Coordinates of C-alpha atoms in Angstrom, one line a residue:
Chain A
X30 CA 35.4 -31.8 36.5
X31 CA 37.3 -31.7 33.2
X32 CA 40.3 -33.9 32.2
X33 CA 43.0 -31.5 33.5
X34 CA 41.5 -31.3 37.0
X35 CA 41.1 -35.1 37.1
X36 CA 44.7 -35.6 36.0
X37 CA 45.8 -33.0 38.6
X38 CA 44.0 -34.9 41.4
X39 CA 45.4 -38.2 40.2
X40 CA 48.9 -36.8 40.3
X41 CA 48.3 -35.5 43.9
X42 CA 47.1 -39.0 44.8
X43 CA 50.1 -40.8 43.5
X44 CA 52.5 -38.3 45.2
X45 CA 50.6 -38.8 48.4
X46 CA 51.0 -42.6 48.0
X47 CA 54.8 -42.1 47.9
X48 CA 54.6 -40.0 51.1
X49 CA 52.5 -42.6 52.9
X50 CA 54.8 -45.4 51.9
X51 CA 57.7 -43.5 53.2
X52 CA 55.9 -43.2 56.5
X53 CA 55.6 -47.0 56.6
X54 CA 59.3 -47.5 55.9
X55 CA 60.2 -44.9 58.6
X56 CA 57.8 -46.6 61.1
X57 CA 55.7 -43.6 61.7
X58 CA 52.1 -43.6 62.9
X59 CA 48.9 -42.5 61.3
X60 CA 49.6 -38.9 61.9
X61 CA 53.0 -39.2 60.4
X62 CA 51.5 -40.9 57.4
X63 CA 49.0 -38.2 56.8
X64 CA 51.6 -35.5 57.2
X65 CA 54.1 -37.1 54.8
X66 CA 51.3 -37.9 52.3
X67 CA 50.1 -34.2 52.4
X68 CA 53.6 -32.7 52.4
X69 CA 54.7 -34.9 49.4
X70 CA 51.5 -34.2 47.4
X71 CA 51.0 -30.6 48.2
X72 CA 54.5 -29.2 49.2
X73 CA 55.7 -28.3 45.8
X74 CA 52.6 -26.5 44.7
X75 CA 52.4 -24.6 48.1
X76 CA 56.0 -23.4 47.7
X77 CA 55.3 -22.3 44.1
X78 CA 52.1 -20.5 45.1
X79 CA 53.7 -18.7 48.0
X80 CA 56.6 -17.6 45.8
X81 CA 54.4 -16.2 43.1
X82 CA 51.9 -14.6 45.5
X83 CA 49.0 -17.0 44.6
X84 CA 47.8 -16.9 48.2
X85 CA 46.1 -18.8 49.8
X86 CA 47.8 -21.6 47.8
X87 CA 45.4 -24.0 46.0
X88 CA 46.1 -26.6 48.7
X89 CA 44.2 -24.4 51.1
X90 CA 41.2 -23.6 48.8
X91 CA 40.6 -26.9 47.0
X92 CA 38.8 -29.6 49.1
X93 CA 40.1 -32.3 46.7
X94 CA 43.7 -31.4 47.6
X95 CA 42.9 -32.4 51.2
X96 CA 40.8 -35.4 50.4
X97 CA 43.4 -37.1 48.1
X98 CA 46.2 -37.3 50.7
X99 CA 43.8 -38.6 53.3
X100 CA 42.5 -41.2 50.9
X101 CA 46.0 -42.3 50.1
X102 CA 46.8 -42.5 53.8
X103 CA 43.8 -44.6 54.5
X104 CA 44.7 -47.0 51.6
X105 CA 48.3 -47.4 52.7
X106 CA 47.3 -47.6 56.4
X107 CA 45.1 -50.6 55.8
X108 CA 46.8 -52.3 52.8
X109 CA 50.5 -51.2 52.7
X110 CA 51.8 -54.7 52.0
X111 CA 49.7 -54.8 48.8
X112 CA 50.6 -51.2 47.8
X113 CA 54.3 -51.9 48.4
X114 CA 53.9 -54.9 46.0
X115 CA 52.6 -52.4 43.4
X116 CA 55.7 -50.2 43.8
X117 CA 56.7 -50.5 40.1
X118 CA 53.3 -49.1 39.3
X119 CA 53.7 -46.3 41.9
X120 CA 57.0 -45.4 40.3
X121 CA 55.3 -45.3 36.9
X122 CA 52.5 -43.0 38.1
X123 CA 55.0 -40.9 40.1
X124 CA 56.8 -40.3 36.8
X125 CA 53.5 -39.2 35.3
X126 CA 52.9 -36.8 38.2
X127 CA 56.4 -35.5 37.8
X128 CA 55.8 -34.7 34.1
X129 CA 52.4 -33.2 34.8
X130 CA 53.5 -30.9 37.7
X131 CA 56.6 -29.6 36.0
X132 CA 54.5 -28.5 33.0
X133 CA 51.5 -27.1 34.9
X134 CA 53.8 -25.4 37.5
X135 CA 55.7 -23.6 34.8
X136 CA 52.5 -22.5 33.2
X137 CA 51.1 -21.1 36.4
X138 CA 54.3 -19.2 37.1
X139 CA 54.2 -17.7 33.5
X140 CA 50.6 -16.8 34.0
X141 CA 51.6 -14.9 37.1
X142 CA 54.1 -12.8 35.0
X143 CA 57.3 -14.5 36.0
X144 CA 60.2 -14.6 33.4
X145 CA 60.7 -17.9 31.5
X146 CA 63.9 -18.5 33.5
X147 CA 62.1 -18.2 36.8
X148 CA 59.1 -20.1 35.6
X149 CA 61.3 -23.1 34.8
X150 CA 62.8 -22.9 38.3
X151 CA 59.3 -22.8 39.8
X152 CA 58.1 -25.6 37.5
X153 CA 60.9 -27.8 38.9
X154 CA 60.1 -26.7 42.5
X155 CA 56.4 -27.7 41.9
X156 CA 57.5 -31.1 40.7
X157 CA 60.2 -32.0 43.2
X158 CA 59.5 -29.7 46.2
X159 CA 57.0 -32.1 47.8
X160 CA 59.5 -35.0 47.7
X161 CA 62.2 -32.7 49.2
X162 CA 59.8 -31.9 52.1
X163 CA 58.9 -35.6 52.5
X164 CA 62.5 -36.5 52.9
X165 CA 63.5 -33.7 55.2
X166 CA 60.5 -34.4 57.4
X167 CA 61.4 -38.1 57.6
X168 CA 65.0 -37.4 58.5
X169 CA 66.6 -38.2 55.2
X170 CA 68.8 -36.2 52.8
X171 CA 66.4 -35.4 49.9
X172 CA 66.8 -38.2 47.3
X173 CA 66.6 -35.6 44.5
X174 CA 70.0 -34.2 45.6
X175 CA 71.8 -37.3 44.6
X176 CA 69.2 -38.2 42.0
X177 CA 69.6 -42.0 41.5
X178 CA 68.1 -42.2 38.1
X179 CA 67.4 -38.7 36.8
X180 CA 64.5 -37.0 38.6
X181 CA 65.0 -33.3 38.6
X182 CA 66.4 -33.1 35.1
X183 CA 63.3 -34.6 33.4
X184 CA 61.3 -32.0 35.3
X185 CA 63.7 -29.3 34.1
X186 CA 63.3 -30.5 30.5
X187 CA 59.5 -30.5 30.7
X188 CA 59.5 -27.0 32.3
X189 CA 61.9 -25.7 29.7
X190 CA 59.6 -26.9 26.9
X191 CA 56.7 -25.0 28.3
X192 CA 58.8 -21.9 28.8
X193 CA 60.4 -22.0 25.3
X194 CA 57.0 -22.5 23.8
X195 CA 55.7 -19.5 25.7
X196 CA 58.6 -17.3 24.4
X197 CA 57.6 -18.5 20.9
X198 CA 54.0 -17.5 21.5
X199 CA 52.6 -21.0 22.0
X200 CA 50.8 -22.4 25.0
X201 CA 47.7 -24.2 26.0
X202 CA 46.8 -27.8 26.6
X203 CA 48.8 -29.3 23.7
X204 CA 52.1 -27.7 24.9
X205 CA 51.4 -28.8 28.5
X206 CA 50.6 -32.3 27.4
X207 CA 53.7 -32.5 25.1
X208 CA 56.0 -31.2 27.8
X209 CA 54.6 -33.5 30.4
X210 CA 54.9 -36.5 28.1
X211 CA 58.6 -35.6 27.4
X212 CA 59.5 -35.3 31.0
X213 CA 57.6 -38.5 31.8
X214 CA 59.4 -40.4 28.9
X215 CA 62.8 -39.2 30.0
X216 CA 62.1 -40.3 33.6
X217 CA 61.0 -43.7 32.5
X218 CA 64.0 -44.1 30.2
X219 CA 66.3 -43.1 33.1
X220 CA 64.6 -45.7 35.4
X221 CA 64.9 -48.4 32.7
X222 CA 68.5 -47.8 31.7
X223 CA 69.8 -46.5 35.1
X224 CA 70.8 -43.1 33.7
X225 CA 72.2 -40.9 36.5
X226 CA 73.0 -37.3 37.0
X227 CA 76.7 -36.5 36.6
X228 CA 78.8 -36.1 39.7
X229 CA 81.9 -33.9 40.3
X230 CA 85.0 -35.8 39.5
X231 CA 86.5 -37.7 42.4
X232 CA 83.1 -37.9 44.1
X233 CA 81.9 -41.5 44.3
X234 CA 78.1 -42.4 44.2
Chain B
X11 CA 74.7 -2.0 37.2
X12 CA 75.8 0.2 40.1
X13 CA 78.2 -0.8 42.9
X14 CA 75.5 -2.0 45.4
X15 CA 74.0 -4.3 42.8
X16 CA 77.4 -5.7 41.9
X17 CA 78.3 -6.3 45.6
X18 CA 74.9 -8.0 46.0
X19 CA 75.6 -10.4 43.2
X20 CA 79.1 -11.0 44.5
X21 CA 77.7 -11.9 47.9
X22 CA 75.2 -14.3 46.2
X23 CA 78.0 -15.9 44.3
X24 CA 80.1 -16.5 47.4
X25 CA 77.2 -17.9 49.4
X26 CA 76.5 -20.2 46.4
X27 CA 80.1 -21.4 46.5
X28 CA 79.7 -22.4 50.1
X29 CA 76.6 -24.4 49.2
X30 CA 78.2 -26.1 46.2
X31 CA 81.3 -27.1 48.3
X32 CA 78.9 -28.6 50.9
X33 CA 77.4 -30.7 48.1
X34 CA 80.9 -32.0 47.2
X35 CA 81.5 -32.9 50.9
X36 CA 78.2 -34.7 51.1
X37 CA 78.8 -36.6 47.8
X38 CA 75.8 -35.2 46.1
X39 CA 75.5 -34.9 42.3
X40 CA 75.1 -32.0 40.0
X41 CA 71.5 -31.4 40.9
X42 CA 72.3 -31.5 44.6
X43 CA 75.0 -29.0 44.0
X44 CA 72.8 -26.6 42.1
X45 CA 70.0 -27.0 44.8
X46 CA 72.4 -26.4 47.7
X47 CA 74.1 -23.5 45.9
X48 CA 70.8 -21.9 45.2
X49 CA 69.3 -22.5 48.6
X50 CA 72.4 -21.1 50.4
X51 CA 72.6 -18.1 48.2
X52 CA 68.9 -17.2 48.0
X53 CA 67.2 -18.9 50.9
X54 CA 67.7 -16.1 53.4
X55 CA 66.4 -13.4 51.1
X56 CA 63.5 -15.5 50.0
X57 CA 62.4 -16.1 53.6
X58 CA 62.7 -12.4 54.3
X59 CA 60.8 -11.4 51.2
X60 CA 58.0 -13.8 51.9
X61 CA 57.8 -12.6 55.5
X62 CA 57.5 -8.9 54.6
X63 CA 55.2 -9.5 51.7
X64 CA 57.7 -8.6 48.9
X65 CA 56.3 -11.2 46.6
X66 CA 57.6 -12.6 44.2
X67 CA 60.9 -12.5 46.1
X68 CA 63.8 -10.9 44.3
X69 CA 65.2 -14.4 43.7
X70 CA 62.2 -15.0 41.4
X71 CA 62.4 -11.8 39.5
X72 CA 66.2 -11.1 39.0
X73 CA 67.9 -13.2 36.4
X74 CA 71.3 -12.6 38.0
X75 CA 70.1 -14.3 41.2
X76 CA 69.6 -17.5 39.2
X77 CA 72.8 -17.2 37.1
X78 CA 75.1 -16.8 40.1
X79 CA 74.3 -20.1 41.8
X80 CA 74.5 -21.9 38.4
X81 CA 77.9 -20.3 37.7
X82 CA 79.2 -21.2 41.2
X83 CA 77.9 -24.8 40.7
X84 CA 79.7 -25.0 37.3
X85 CA 82.9 -23.7 38.8
X86 CA 82.8 -26.2 41.8
X87 CA 81.7 -29.1 39.6
X88 CA 84.7 -28.8 37.4
X89 CA 87.4 -27.4 39.7
X90 CA 86.3 -28.3 43.3
X91 CA 89.8 -29.4 44.4
X92 CA 91.1 -25.9 43.5
X93 CA 88.1 -24.1 45.1
X94 CA 88.6 -26.2 48.2
X95 CA 92.2 -25.1 48.4
X96 CA 90.9 -21.5 48.3
X97 CA 88.7 -22.2 51.4
X98 CA 90.3 -19.5 53.5
X99 CA 89.4 -17.0 50.8
X100 CA 85.9 -18.4 50.6
X101 CA 85.5 -17.9 54.4
X102 CA 86.8 -14.3 53.9
X103 CA 84.2 -13.5 51.2
X104 CA 81.5 -15.4 53.1
X105 CA 82.1 -13.0 56.0
X106 CA 81.8 -10.1 53.6
X107 CA 78.5 -11.6 52.3
X108 CA 77.3 -12.0 55.9
X109 CA 78.0 -8.4 56.6
X110 CA 76.4 -7.2 53.4
X111 CA 73.2 -9.2 53.7
X112 CA 72.5 -8.4 57.4
X113 CA 72.7 -4.7 56.6
X114 CA 70.7 -4.7 53.3
X115 CA 68.2 -7.2 54.7
X116 CA 67.5 -5.0 57.7
X117 CA 67.2 -2.0 55.4
X118 CA 64.6 -3.7 53.2
X119 CA 62.5 -4.8 56.2
X120 CA 62.5 -1.2 57.5
X121 CA 61.6 0.1 54.0
X122 CA 58.6 -2.3 54.2
X123 CA 57.5 -0.7 57.4
X124 CA 58.6 -3.3 60.0
X125 CA 59.6 -2.1 63.4
X126 CA 63.3 -1.8 64.2
X127 CA 63.1 -5.0 66.4
X128 CA 61.6 -7.1 63.6
X129 CA 63.9 -5.5 61.0
X130 CA 66.9 -6.7 63.0
X131 CA 65.4 -10.2 63.2
X132 CA 64.8 -10.3 59.5
X133 CA 68.3 -8.9 58.8
X134 CA 69.7 -11.8 60.6
X135 CA 67.4 -14.2 58.8
X136 CA 68.6 -12.7 55.5
X137 CA 72.2 -13.3 56.4
X138 CA 72.0 -16.8 58.0
X139 CA 68.8 -18.3 56.6
X140 CA 70.4 -19.6 53.4
X141 CA 73.1 -21.4 55.4
X142 CA 70.4 -23.0 57.7
X143 CA 68.5 -24.2 54.6
X144 CA 71.8 -25.6 53.1
X145 CA 72.5 -27.6 56.3
X146 CA 69.0 -28.9 56.8
X147 CA 68.8 -30.0 53.1
X148 CA 72.2 -31.8 53.4
X149 CA 71.1 -33.6 56.6
X150 CA 73.1 -31.7 59.1
X151 CA 72.1 -29.6 62.2
X152 CA 72.5 -26.0 61.0
X153 CA 76.0 -24.9 62.0
X154 CA 74.7 -21.5 63.1
X155 CA 73.0 -23.2 66.0
X156 CA 76.2 -24.2 67.6
X157 CA 78.1 -21.3 66.0
X158 CA 81.7 -22.3 66.0
X159 CA 83.3 -18.9 65.8
X160 CA 80.5 -16.3 66.0
X161 CA 78.3 -16.2 63.0
X162 CA 74.8 -15.0 63.9
X163 CA 76.0 -12.5 66.4
X164 CA 78.1 -10.4 64.0
X165 CA 75.0 -10.4 61.8
X166 CA 72.9 -9.2 64.7
X167 CA 75.4 -6.5 65.4
X168 CA 75.3 -5.2 61.8
X169 CA 71.5 -5.4 61.7
X170 CA 71.3 -3.5 65.0
X171 CA 73.5 -0.7 63.7
X172 CA 71.2 -0.2 60.7
X173 CA 68.1 -0.3 62.9
X174 CA 69.5 2.1 65.5
X175 CA 70.6 4.5 62.8
X176 CA 67.1 4.4 61.3
X177 CA 65.6 5.3 64.7
X178 CA 67.9 8.2 64.9
X179 CA 66.9 9.3 61.4
X180 CA 70.0 8.2 59.5
X181 CA 70.1 5.7 56.6
X182 CA 71.4 5.3 53.1
X183 CA 74.6 3.9 51.7
X184 CA 77.0 5.1 54.3
X185 CA 75.1 3.5 57.2
X186 CA 74.7 0.2 55.2
X187 CA 78.4 0.2 54.4
X188 CA 79.4 0.9 58.0
X189 CA 77.1 -1.7 59.5
X190 CA 78.3 -4.3 56.9
X191 CA 81.9 -3.5 57.7
X192 CA 81.3 -3.8 61.4
X193 CA 79.7 -7.3 61.1
X194 CA 82.4 -8.3 58.6
X195 CA 85.2 -7.2 61.0
X196 CA 83.6 -9.0 64.0
X197 CA 83.2 -12.2 62.0
X198 CA 86.9 -12.0 60.9
X199 CA 88.1 -11.4 64.5
X200 CA 86.0 -14.3 65.7
X201 CA 87.6 -16.6 63.1
X202 CA 91.1 -15.3 63.9
X203 CA 90.8 -15.6 67.7
X204 CA 88.3 -18.5 67.9
X205 CA 85.7 -16.5 69.7
X206 CA 82.6 -18.6 70.3
X207 CA 79.0 -18.0 71.4
X208 CA 78.4 -18.7 75.1
X209 CA 76.8 -22.0 76.0
X210 CA 74.5 -22.8 78.9
X211 CA 76.6 -24.0 81.9
X212 CA 77.2 -27.7 82.0
X213 CA 76.8 -28.0 78.2
X214 CA 80.1 -29.0 76.6
X215 CA 81.0 -27.9 73.1
Chain C
X22 CA 46.2 -6.1 77.3
X23 CA 43.1 -8.3 77.6
X24 CA 42.9 -11.9 78.8
X25 CA 43.1 -13.4 75.2
X26 CA 46.3 -11.5 74.4
X27 CA 47.9 -12.5 77.8
X28 CA 47.0 -16.2 77.2
X29 CA 48.4 -15.9 73.7
X30 CA 51.8 -14.6 75.0
X31 CA 51.8 -17.2 77.8
X32 CA 51.4 -20.0 75.2
X33 CA 54.2 -18.5 73.1
X34 CA 56.4 -18.5 76.2
X35 CA 55.7 -22.1 77.0
X36 CA 56.4 -23.3 73.5
X37 CA 59.6 -21.2 73.6
X38 CA 60.6 -23.0 76.8
X39 CA 60.2 -26.4 75.0
X40 CA 62.5 -25.1 72.2
X41 CA 65.1 -23.8 74.5
X42 CA 65.2 -27.1 76.5
X43 CA 65.7 -29.0 73.2
X44 CA 68.7 -26.8 72.6
X45 CA 70.2 -27.8 75.9
X46 CA 69.6 -31.5 75.1
X47 CA 71.2 -31.1 71.7
X48 CA 74.2 -29.2 73.2
X49 CA 73.6 -26.1 71.2
X50 CA 74.8 -22.6 72.2
X51 CA 72.9 -19.4 73.0
X52 CA 72.2 -18.7 69.3
X53 CA 70.9 -22.2 68.8
X54 CA 68.7 -21.8 71.9
X55 CA 67.2 -18.5 70.7
X56 CA 66.6 -19.9 67.3
X57 CA 64.9 -23.1 68.6
X58 CA 62.9 -21.1 71.1
X59 CA 61.7 -18.7 68.4
X60 CA 61.0 -21.4 65.8
X61 CA 59.0 -23.5 68.3
X62 CA 57.0 -20.6 69.6
X63 CA 56.4 -18.8 66.3
X64 CA 56.8 -21.3 63.5
X65 CA 53.3 -22.6 63.5
X66 CA 51.7 -19.2 63.4
X67 CA 54.1 -17.9 60.7
X68 CA 53.3 -20.9 58.5
X69 CA 49.6 -20.2 59.0
X70 CA 49.8 -16.5 58.3
X71 CA 51.9 -17.0 55.2
X72 CA 49.4 -19.6 53.9
X73 CA 46.4 -17.4 54.5
X74 CA 48.1 -14.2 53.2
X75 CA 48.2 -12.4 56.6
X76 CA 51.5 -10.8 55.8
X77 CA 53.7 -9.8 57.6
X78 CA 52.9 -12.6 60.0
X79 CA 52.1 -11.5 63.6
X80 CA 55.5 -12.7 64.7
X81 CA 57.0 -9.9 62.6
X82 CA 54.6 -7.1 63.9
X83 CA 54.2 -7.9 67.6
X84 CA 57.1 -7.0 69.8
X85 CA 55.8 -9.4 72.5
X86 CA 56.2 -12.3 70.1
X87 CA 60.0 -11.5 69.9
X88 CA 60.4 -10.8 73.6
X89 CA 58.8 -14.0 74.8
X90 CA 61.3 -16.4 73.1
X91 CA 64.2 -14.3 74.2
X92 CA 63.0 -14.3 77.8
X93 CA 62.5 -18.1 77.7
X94 CA 66.0 -18.4 76.3
X95 CA 67.5 -16.3 79.0
X96 CA 65.6 -18.3 81.7
X97 CA 66.8 -21.7 80.3
X98 CA 70.3 -20.4 79.6
X99 CA 70.9 -19.6 83.2
X100 CA 68.6 -22.0 85.0
X101 CA 68.1 -25.0 82.8
X102 CA 68.7 -27.6 85.5
X103 CA 65.8 -26.1 87.5
X104 CA 63.6 -25.7 84.4
X105 CA 64.3 -29.3 83.5
X106 CA 63.1 -30.4 86.9
X107 CA 59.9 -28.6 86.1
X108 CA 59.4 -30.6 83.0
X109 CA 56.0 -32.1 84.1
X110 CA 54.8 -28.5 84.5
X111 CA 56.2 -27.6 81.0
X112 CA 54.3 -30.5 79.5
X113 CA 51.2 -29.3 81.3
X114 CA 51.5 -25.8 79.9
X115 CA 52.5 -27.1 76.5
X116 CA 49.2 -29.0 76.4
X117 CA 47.5 -25.7 77.3
X118 CA 49.4 -23.9 74.4
X119 CA 48.4 -26.8 72.1
X120 CA 44.7 -26.3 72.9
X121 CA 44.9 -22.5 72.7
X122 CA 46.7 -22.4 69.3
X123 CA 44.6 -25.0 67.5
X124 CA 41.5 -23.1 68.5
X125 CA 42.8 -19.6 67.7
X126 CA 44.6 -20.7 64.5
X127 CA 41.4 -22.2 63.2
X128 CA 39.5 -19.1 64.0
X129 CA 42.0 -16.9 62.2
X130 CA 41.9 -19.1 59.1
X131 CA 38.0 -18.9 59.1
X132 CA 38.2 -15.1 59.5
X133 CA 40.4 -15.0 56.4
X134 CA 37.7 -16.8 54.5
X135 CA 39.1 -20.3 54.3
X136 CA 36.7 -23.3 54.2
X137 CA 36.1 -25.2 57.5
X138 CA 38.2 -28.1 56.1
X139 CA 41.2 -25.9 55.4
X140 CA 40.7 -24.0 58.6
X141 CA 41.0 -27.2 60.6
X142 CA 44.2 -28.1 58.7
X143 CA 45.7 -24.7 59.4
X144 CA 44.6 -24.8 63.0
X145 CA 46.6 -28.0 63.4
X146 CA 49.5 -26.4 61.6
X147 CA 49.4 -23.5 64.0
X148 CA 49.5 -25.8 67.0
X149 CA 52.1 -28.3 65.8
X150 CA 54.1 -26.5 63.1
X151 CA 56.5 -24.9 65.6
X152 CA 57.4 -28.2 67.1
X153 CA 58.0 -29.7 63.7
X154 CA 60.4 -26.8 62.8
X155 CA 62.1 -27.3 66.2
X156 CA 62.7 -31.0 65.5
X157 CA 63.8 -30.5 61.9
X158 CA 66.3 -27.7 62.9
X159 CA 67.7 -29.9 65.7
X160 CA 68.3 -32.8 63.4
X161 CA 65.4 -35.1 64.6
X162 CA 62.4 -36.6 62.9
X163 CA 59.5 -34.5 64.1
X164 CA 58.1 -36.2 67.2
X165 CA 54.5 -35.4 66.1
X166 CA 55.0 -37.9 63.2
X167 CA 55.2 -40.8 65.5
X168 CA 53.2 -39.1 68.2
X169 CA 54.1 -40.8 71.4
X170 CA 50.9 -39.9 73.4
X171 CA 48.5 -38.2 71.1
X172 CA 49.6 -34.7 70.1
X173 CA 48.2 -33.8 66.7
X174 CA 44.9 -35.5 67.2
X175 CA 43.9 -33.4 70.2
X176 CA 44.7 -30.4 68.1
X177 CA 42.6 -31.7 65.3
X178 CA 39.7 -32.2 67.7
X179 CA 39.9 -28.7 69.0
X180 CA 40.2 -27.3 65.5
X181 CA 37.2 -29.3 64.4
X182 CA 35.1 -28.0 67.2
X183 CA 35.8 -24.4 66.2
X184 CA 35.0 -25.2 62.5
X185 CA 31.8 -27.1 63.2
X186 CA 30.6 -24.3 65.5
X187 CA 31.4 -21.8 62.7
X188 CA 29.3 -23.9 60.2
X189 CA 26.5 -23.8 62.8
X190 CA 26.7 -20.1 63.1
X191 CA 28.5 -20.0 66.5
X192 CA 31.8 -18.5 67.3
X193 CA 33.5 -16.0 69.7
X194 CA 35.4 -16.5 73.0
X195 CA 33.2 -19.2 74.5
X196 CA 33.6 -21.5 71.5
X197 CA 37.3 -20.9 71.4
X198 CA 37.7 -21.5 75.1
X199 CA 35.6 -24.7 74.9
X200 CA 37.5 -26.1 71.9
X201 CA 40.9 -25.2 73.6
X202 CA 39.8 -26.9 76.8
X203 CA 38.7 -30.0 75.0
X204 CA 42.0 -30.4 73.1
X205 CA 43.9 -29.6 76.4
X206 CA 41.9 -32.3 78.2
X207 CA 42.4 -34.9 75.5
X208 CA 46.2 -34.2 75.5
X209 CA 46.4 -34.5 79.3
X210 CA 44.4 -37.8 79.3
X211 CA 46.7 -39.2 76.5
X212 CA 49.7 -38.3 78.6
X213 CA 48.2 -39.8 81.8
X214 CA 47.0 -43.0 80.2
X215 CA 49.7 -43.4 77.5
X216 CA 47.1 -43.2 74.6
X217 CA 48.9 -43.4 71.3
X218 CA 48.1 -42.9 67.6
X219 CA 47.4 -46.1 65.7
X220 CA 50.1 -47.5 63.5
X221 CA 49.7 -49.5 60.3
X222 CA 49.7 -53.2 61.0
X223 CA 53.1 -54.8 61.1
X224 CA 54.8 -51.5 62.0
X225 CA 56.3 -51.7 65.5
X226 CA 56.5 -48.6 67.7

């Protein structure tokens, strides 16, 4: 397994942790935990793959994509107080996953022949779609829709970098890594300084 | 761009307005507004296209389909009090979009070889699916499920006209226009006279 | 129509009843009832078919798959007090549908070339996906996520039996029937004895 595949599985794992911790907060059982872990980790990629016609989606062909959410569920099931104490670290790695998936999602959509505009859209879907599913399944309005501390915008930035590079004839691992790092950095800065998405005037937070 | 394409984009725009206004009511931010605008405008067509195998769905190949929700979001972001004052007009145009999409959605499903029964079903999904997504994403029970003032039934009527005409060997722009007009008219009459979908006995509104 | 097809339609019908009864409880109208009946009965199979690339999904090619939810809606619309009184029977037949769909769903995924692990996953999705859609559409956290009385686990058991038999070179009607019976029996036992899915420690029910 090369570095990209290892990073990919690590991103899946961290997203799955966030789903499993949501299940604890919502007082769900082991099934709910596995479902939220899987939906959070795999939902964005499944939506992208179905949209671009990459069927069956990678979630249904890669064994690692099933093992990671189950492993995250087992971890949280037995040690959720300890994992909860590591929440700052989970947020840090979640930001890394956000960066990674917006970049790789955009690249996959471009590879399937979508226009740069649509590839950006699907890159963002890849990065935030799983979290949207997690929130809808657990009875909450998706947090990305009111975006405490920029979440979708860093993903849009990373996706745009990949798409613009593609238009300029560039691509490959360096562009993906740079775009992911940029999205990751913007997300961390937003967390650190409390940067928020603008709201329509007259609409309180 | 011919008249059908222009009408199609106009319908997308009005559905997107309804999504963006929902975001204001739900106190979401700019990201939430763009997501609800896009989901409302494009959700029904995406569901239909995935179901019939028209992949990537038109939402992921047409640039206009991405521009319209962004334009509607920008408009509502800066001038939502004014747009809200125009709500009766939004309802009027939404009814026009409902009529248009139930007719064109049914036609597309027939063109992909589906039976008339299933084409009607997918015509209704095209017309109401975006609104269902909008409501689920904003944490509400989809309004079409308790249908204050007929909404799905006018769409089913318009879709049925297209399907019956197809069985009788007719089709094309005139049938689409007639079916859309019929659905549009029934929706306006329902709004004007407060016609509602029947409820099971003993179930209050 | 052979026995498998008849059982399949019977399972669709019972799942549709459960959706239609939910619509009564949630005070929805006739449209809401038909939508919940259809989503509950067909949602799991549609998700599976889209995932494995069996497009259009059977729900959009089989007329019986549309007729059953409409028939269940008509029945519940006019006679819901009587149907509600039959709820124990509905739970019994729902358990039969759960068993049937986890087994046939896994078999279809295997027939489309998915690995045994992913086929089990999609077998469970087939069996419980419709109920998840029903609950999300009616504004509730999906009951399968907190699983009063085992629901997803019997489906996982039945799906695993089909997948393991496939690995061992067995298949066909006898395996499907046996796996379905096993899931059915475990679900009934869980209902009878109140067996519940484990929860993470410190998380009350």
